[in-house]
PDB file of C-alpha atoms and ligand atoms in Angstrom:
ATOM      1  CA  MET A   1     -36.234  36.672  76.246  1.00 94.00           C
ATOM      2  CA  GLU A   2     -34.540  32.688  75.641  1.00 98.00           C
ATOM      3  CA  GLN A   3     -31.777  32.062  78.847  1.00 98.00           C
ATOM      4  CA  THR A   4     -29.218  29.367  79.447  1.00 98.00           C
ATOM      5  CA  PHE A   5     -28.104  27.025  81.785  1.00 99.00           C
ATOM      6  CA  ILE A   6     -24.037  27.744  81.977  1.00 99.00           C
ATOM      7  CA  MET A   7     -22.065  25.405  84.557  1.00 99.00           C
ATOM      8  CA  ILE A   8     -18.435  26.181  85.415  1.00 99.00           C
ATOM      9  CA  LYS A   9     -16.921  23.078  86.058  1.00 98.00           C
ATOM     10  CA  PRO A  10     -14.305  21.814  89.091  1.00 98.00           C
ATOM     11  CA  ASP A  11     -11.272  22.278  86.592  1.00 98.00           C
ATOM     12  CA  GLY A  12     -12.398  25.912  85.670  1.00 98.00           C
ATOM     13  CA  VAL A  13     -12.777  27.006  89.068  1.00 98.00           C
ATOM     14  CA  GLN A  14      -9.698  25.709  90.632  1.00 98.00           C
ATOM     15  CA  ARG A  15      -8.162  27.269  88.263  1.00 98.00           C
ATOM     16  CA  GLY A  16      -9.368  30.803  88.778  1.00 98.00           C
ATOM     17  CA  LEU A  17     -12.086  31.624  85.546  1.00 98.00           C
ATOM     18  CA  VAL A  18     -14.531  32.597  86.686  1.00 98.00           C
ATOM     19  CA  GLY A  19     -14.456  35.907  86.743  1.00 98.00           C
ATOM     20  CA  GLU A  20     -13.055  35.189  83.207  1.00 98.00           C
ATOM     21  CA  ILE A  21     -16.029  33.674  81.859  1.00 98.00           C
ATOM     22  CA  VAL A  22     -18.817  35.560  83.639  1.00 98.00           C
ATOM     23  CA  CYS A  23     -16.225  38.334  82.299  1.00 98.00           C
ATOM     24  CA  ARG A  24     -17.220  36.821  77.943  1.00 98.00           C
ATOM     25  CA  PHE A  25     -20.454  37.126  78.465  1.00 98.00           C
ATOM     26  CA  GLU A  26     -21.750  39.584  79.811  1.00 98.00           C
ATOM     27  CA  LYS A  27     -19.477  41.996  78.054  1.00 97.00           C
ATOM     28  CA  LYS A  28     -21.251  40.298  75.147  1.00 98.00           C
ATOM     29  CA  GLY A  29     -24.262  41.721  75.966  1.00 98.00           C
ATOM     30  CA  PHE A  30     -26.478  38.974  77.668  1.00 98.00           C
ATOM     31  CA  SER A  31     -27.149  39.534  81.365  1.00 98.00           C
ATOM     32  CA  LEU A  32     -27.302  37.034  84.637  1.00 98.00           C
ATOM     33  CA  LYS A  33     -30.830  35.866  85.758  1.00 98.00           C
ATOM     34  CA  GLY A  34     -28.855  33.570  88.208  1.00 98.00           C
ATOM     35  CA  LEU A  35     -25.203  32.766  89.783  1.00 98.00           C
ATOM     36  CA  LYS A  36     -24.391  29.847  92.638  1.00 98.00           C
ATOM     37  CA  LEU A  37     -21.326  28.152  93.225  1.00 98.00           C
ATOM     38  CA  ILE A  38     -22.599  24.798  94.523  1.00 98.00           C
ATOM     39  CA  SER A  39     -20.820  20.997  94.920  1.00 98.00           C
ATOM     40  CA  VAL A  40     -22.847  18.549  93.530  1.00 98.00           C
ATOM     41  CA  GLU A  41     -23.948  14.650  94.149  1.00 98.00           C
ATOM     42  CA  ARG A  42     -23.230  11.914  92.456  1.00 98.00           C
ATOM     43  CA  ALA A  43     -26.925  11.670  91.763  1.00 98.00           C
ATOM     44  CA  PHE A  44     -27.086  14.987  90.769  1.00 98.00           C
ATOM     45  CA  ALA A  45     -24.427  15.365  88.840  1.00 98.00           C
ATOM     46  CA  GLU A  46     -25.672  11.814  86.647  1.00 98.00           C
ATOM     47  CA  LYS A  47     -29.493  12.853  86.386  1.00 98.00           C
ATOM     48  CA  HIS A  48     -27.592  16.553  84.676  1.00 98.00           C
ATOM     49  CA  TYR A  49     -25.684  14.385  81.781  1.00 98.00           C
ATOM     50  CA  GLU A  50     -28.689  11.539  81.983  1.00 98.00           C
ATOM     51  CA  ASP A  51     -28.545  11.284  78.200  1.00 97.00           C
ATOM     52  CA  LEU A  52     -24.775  10.642  78.090  1.00 98.00           C
ATOM     53  CA  SER A  53     -25.424   7.500  80.693  1.00 98.00           C
ATOM     54  CA  SER A  54     -24.361   5.195  77.560  1.00 98.00           C
ATOM     55  CA  LYS A  55     -20.958   6.368  77.258  1.00 98.00           C
ATOM     56  CA  PRO A  56     -18.104   4.925  77.810  1.00 98.00           C
ATOM     57  CA  PHE A  57     -16.452   8.187  79.348  1.00 98.00           C
ATOM     58  CA  PHE A  58     -19.697   8.471  81.715  1.00 98.00           C
ATOM     59  CA  SER A  59     -18.717   7.736  84.744  1.00 98.00           C
ATOM     60  CA  GLY A  60     -15.475   9.635  84.210  1.00 98.00           C
ATOM     61  CA  LEU A  61     -17.895  12.957  83.087  1.00 98.00           C
ATOM     62  CA  VAL A  62     -19.605  12.336  86.663  1.00 98.00           C
ATOM     63  CA  ASP A  63     -16.474  12.038  88.808  1.00 98.00           C
ATOM     64  CA  TYR A  64     -15.454  15.204  87.063  1.00 98.00           C
ATOM     65  CA  ILE A  65     -18.163  16.714  87.966  1.00 98.00           C
ATOM     66  CA  ILE A  66     -18.499  16.222  91.600  1.00 98.00           C
ATOM     67  CA  SER A  67     -14.836  16.623  92.179  1.00 98.00           C
ATOM     68  CA  GLY A  68     -15.072  19.728  93.204  1.00 98.00           C
ATOM     69  CA  PRO A  69     -17.480  23.262  93.087  1.00 98.00           C
ATOM     70  CA  VAL A  70     -19.212  24.403  90.362  1.00 99.00           C
ATOM     71  CA  VAL A  71     -20.298  27.991  89.090  1.00 99.00           C
ATOM     72  CA  ALA A  72     -24.469  27.174  87.988  1.00 98.00           C
ATOM     73  CA  MET A  73     -25.403  30.645  86.289  1.00 98.00           C
ATOM     74  CA  VAL A  74     -28.801  31.112  84.445  1.00 98.00           C
ATOM     75  CA  TRP A  75     -27.864  33.903  81.024  1.00 98.00           C
ATOM     76  CA  GLU A  76     -30.608  35.818  79.370  1.00 98.00           C
ATOM     77  CA  GLY A  77     -30.430  37.571  75.731  1.00 98.00           C
ATOM     78  CA  LYS A  78     -31.066  36.505  72.076  1.00 98.00           C
ATOM     79  CA  ASN A  79     -30.323  33.489  70.452  1.00 98.00           C
ATOM     80  CA  VAL A  80     -28.424  33.209  73.918  1.00 98.00           C
ATOM     81  CA  VAL A  81     -28.011  29.181  73.630  1.00 98.00           C
ATOM     82  CA  SER A  82     -26.416  29.013  70.441  1.00 98.00           C
ATOM     83  CA  THR A  83     -24.712  32.392  70.524  1.00 98.00           C
ATOM     84  CA  GLY A  84     -23.270  30.308  74.110  1.00 98.00           C
ATOM     85  CA  ARG A  85     -22.143  27.483  72.669  1.00 98.00           C
ATOM     86  CA  ASN A  86     -19.544  29.233  70.145  1.00 98.00           C
ATOM     87  CA  ILE A  87     -18.356  31.746  72.932  1.00 98.00           C
ATOM     88  CA  ILE A  88     -17.921  28.212  74.715  1.00 98.00           C
ATOM     89  CA  GLY A  89     -15.838  26.465  72.138  1.00 98.00           C
ATOM     90  CA  ALA A  90     -16.213  23.518  70.481  1.00 98.00           C
ATOM     91  CA  THR A  91     -16.687  20.202  73.071  1.00 98.00           C
ATOM     92  CA  ASN A  92     -12.601  19.157  71.754  1.00 98.00           C
ATOM     93  CA  PRO A  93     -10.908  22.248  73.194  1.00 97.00           C
ATOM     94  CA  ALA A  94      -8.101  20.200  70.882  1.00 97.00           C
ATOM     95  CA  ALA A  95     -10.537  21.426  67.836  1.00 98.00           C
ATOM     96  CA  SER A  96     -12.100  24.672  69.780  1.00 98.00           C
ATOM     97  CA  ALA A  97     -11.096  27.906  67.472  1.00 98.00           C
ATOM     98  CA  PRO A  98      -8.839  29.998  69.110  1.00 98.00           C
ATOM     99  CA  GLY A  99     -10.410  32.917  70.878  1.00 98.00           C
ATOM    100  CA  THR A 100     -13.742  30.250  72.829  1.00 98.00           C
ATOM    101  CA  ILE A 101     -13.980  29.655  76.030  1.00 98.00           C
ATOM    102  CA  ARG A 102     -12.554  26.050  75.144  1.00 98.00           C
ATOM    103  CA  GLY A 103      -9.983  27.186  72.708  1.00 98.00           C
ATOM    104  CA  ASP A 104      -8.215  29.274  75.337  1.00 98.00           C
ATOM    105  CA  TYR A 105      -8.315  27.585  78.379  1.00 98.00           C
ATOM    106  CA  ALA A 106      -8.946  24.574  78.023  1.00 98.00           C
ATOM    107  CA  VAL A 107      -6.465  21.155  76.290  1.00 98.00           C
ATOM    108  CA  GLU A 108      -8.335  18.008  76.640  1.00 97.00           C
ATOM    109  CA  ILE A 109     -12.226  16.653  75.770  1.00 98.00           C
ATOM    110  CA  GLY A 110     -12.512  14.937  79.828  1.00 98.00           C
ATOM    111  CA  ARG A 111     -11.423  18.841  81.518  1.00 98.00           C
ATOM    112  CA  ASN A 112     -13.167  21.312  78.981  1.00 98.00           C
ATOM    113  CA  ILE A 113     -13.699  23.794  82.022  1.00 98.00           C
ATOM    114  CA  ILE A 114     -17.513  24.451  81.429  1.00 98.00           C
ATOM    115  CA  HIS A 115     -20.883  23.793  79.910  1.00 98.00           C
ATOM    116  CA  GLY A 116     -23.415  25.137  77.908  1.00 98.00           C
ATOM    117  CA  SER A 117     -26.856  23.611  77.208  1.00 98.00           C
ATOM    118  CA  ASP A 118     -27.250  22.728  73.515  1.00 98.00           C
ATOM    119  CA  ALA A 119     -30.881  23.726  72.837  1.00 98.00           C
ATOM    120  CA  VAL A 120     -33.582  26.067  74.172  1.00 98.00           C
ATOM    121  CA  GLU A 121     -35.707  22.510  75.427  1.00 98.00           C
ATOM    122  CA  SER A 122     -32.557  21.056  76.618  1.00 98.00           C
ATOM    123  CA  ALA A 123     -31.944  24.739  78.669  1.00 98.00           C
ATOM    124  CA  ARG A 124     -35.412  24.702  79.874  1.00 98.00           C
ATOM    125  CA  LYS A 125     -35.110  21.514  81.976  1.00 98.00           C
ATOM    126  CA  GLU A 126     -31.192  22.390  82.848  1.00 98.00           C
ATOM    127  CA  ILE A 127     -32.267  25.657  84.124  1.00 98.00           C
ATOM    128  CA  ALA A 128     -35.204  23.818  86.559  1.00 98.00           C
ATOM    129  CA  LEU A 129     -32.838  20.780  86.989  1.00 98.00           C
ATOM    130  CA  TRP A 130     -29.941  23.798  88.653  1.00 98.00           C
ATOM    131  CA  PHE A 131     -32.505  26.390  89.981  1.00 98.00           C
ATOM    132  CA  PRO A 132     -35.376  24.745  91.003  1.00 98.00           C
ATOM    133  CA  ASP A 133     -36.820  28.092  93.120  1.00 97.00           C
ATOM    134  CA  GLY A 134     -36.154  30.087  89.812  1.00 97.00           C
ATOM    135  CA  THR A 135     -34.217  32.672  88.551  1.00 97.00           C
ATOM    136  CA  VAL A 136     -33.935  36.859  90.043  1.00 96.00           C
ATOM    137  CA  ASN A 137     -35.797  38.538  87.419  1.00 95.00           C
ATOM    138  CA  TRP A 138     -34.464  41.654  86.491  1.00 96.00           C
ATOM    139  CA  GLN A 139     -33.669  44.387  83.272  1.00 93.00           C
ATOM    140  CA  SER A 140     -30.244  45.552  82.793  1.00 93.00           C
ATOM    141  CA  SER A 141     -30.673  49.368  82.728  1.00 95.00           C
ATOM    142  CA  LEU A 142     -28.472  48.770  78.915  1.00 94.00           C
ATOM    143  CA  HIS A 143     -30.904  46.964  77.522  1.00 94.00           C
ATOM    144  CA  PRO A 144     -31.167  50.168  74.388  1.00 95.00           C
ATOM    145  CA  TRP A 145     -27.547  49.882  73.720  1.00 96.00           C
ATOM    146  CA  ILE A 146     -27.900  46.692  73.017  1.00 97.00           C
ATOM    147  CA  TYR A 147     -30.890  45.661  71.698  1.00 97.00           C
ATOM    148  CA  GLU A 148     -32.777  47.841  68.794  1.00 96.00           C
ATOM    149  CA  CYS A 149     -36.235  47.497  70.273  1.00 89.00           C
TER     150      CYS A 149
HETATM  151  P1  GDP B   1     -20.834  19.394  75.539  1.00 57.06           P
HETATM  152  O1  GDP B   1     -22.060  19.454  75.129  1.00 57.06           O
HETATM  153  O2  GDP B   1     -19.883  20.214  74.333  1.00 57.06           O
HETATM  154  O3  GDP B   1     -20.327  19.974  76.948  1.00 57.06           O
HETATM  155  O4  GDP B   1     -20.629  17.847  74.762  1.00 57.06           O
HETATM  156  P2  GDP B   1     -21.339  16.562  75.566  1.00 57.06           P
HETATM  157  O5  GDP B   1     -22.668  17.250  75.310  1.00 57.06           O
HETATM  158  O6  GDP B   1     -20.958  15.891  73.751  1.00 57.06           O
HETATM  159  O7  GDP B   1     -20.472  16.055  76.338  1.00 57.06           O
HETATM  160  C1  GDP B   1     -20.878  16.435  77.809  1.00 57.06           C
HETATM  161  C2  GDP B   1     -19.545  16.543  77.849  1.00 57.06           C
HETATM  162  O8  GDP B   1     -18.502  15.192  78.548  1.00 57.06           O
HETATM  163  C3  GDP B   1     -18.195  17.005  77.740  1.00 57.06           C
HETATM  164  O9  GDP B   1     -18.090  18.330  77.677  1.00 57.06           O
HETATM  165  C4  GDP B   1     -16.914  16.676  78.328  1.00 57.06           C
HETATM  166  O10 GDP B   1     -16.811  16.913  79.460  1.00 57.06           O
HETATM  167  C5  GDP B   1     -17.564  14.963  78.091  1.00 57.06           C
HETATM  168  N1  GDP B   1     -17.409  13.699  76.857  1.00 57.06           N
HETATM  169  C6  GDP B   1     -17.420  14.299  75.822  1.00 57.06           C
HETATM  170  N2  GDP B   1     -17.186  13.938  75.073  1.00 57.06           N
HETATM  171  C7  GDP B   1     -15.767  12.868  75.591  1.00 57.06           C
HETATM  172  C8  GDP B   1     -15.004  12.202  75.526  1.00 57.06           C
HETATM  173  O11 GDP B   1     -14.795  11.092  74.287  1.00 57.06           O
HETATM  174  N3  GDP B   1     -14.367  11.467  76.296  1.00 57.06           N
HETATM  175  C9  GDP B   1     -14.435  12.067  77.851  1.00 57.06           C
HETATM  176  N4  GDP B   1     -12.959  11.726  78.175  1.00 57.06           N
HETATM  177  N5  GDP B   1     -15.166  13.166  77.774  1.00 57.06           N
HETATM  178  C10 GDP B   1     -15.986  13.176  77.408  1.00 57.06           C
HETATM  179 MG1   MG B   2     -24.115  18.754  75.878  1.00 57.06          MG
END
């Protein structure tokens, strides 16, 4: 089953949105496979965002991610990578639809409260980076109520 990496950024933690965000993924029917509150070092944040290292906003982005603790999570389910991106909304909250997390709770692109992997391959890399000791292997008893088979 597909997995994605979701991170509640420091502004999402500070603003008390952890429960709300976890709730949206849970209620959708996805399964939580890993979760931790963690403060990351600059080098780790640079590694996570290494694909964006040439962007003018890169150092500000890294400052933002290391400005407080984040909640790192692994969620599992059918098409969870792309559906997770839809739940999160567009990168710029000004363009995120109401009903999405960024659309409902964020205003600026540099304070957009949540990260979600953009592809199955990047999810695999991000999960390996953030959860080097692996995740929890369990299956929800709700499975047959969410999936046909
Ligand atoms: P995401 O996958 O939707 O998070 O977007 P990207 O991977 O393109 O960018 C990663 C993060 O960098 C975004 O979530 C924003 O926090 C930040 N970011 C992206 N573009 C900009 C920008 O133009 N300005 C600023 N200040 N931050 C940006
Ligand atoms: Mg991205």
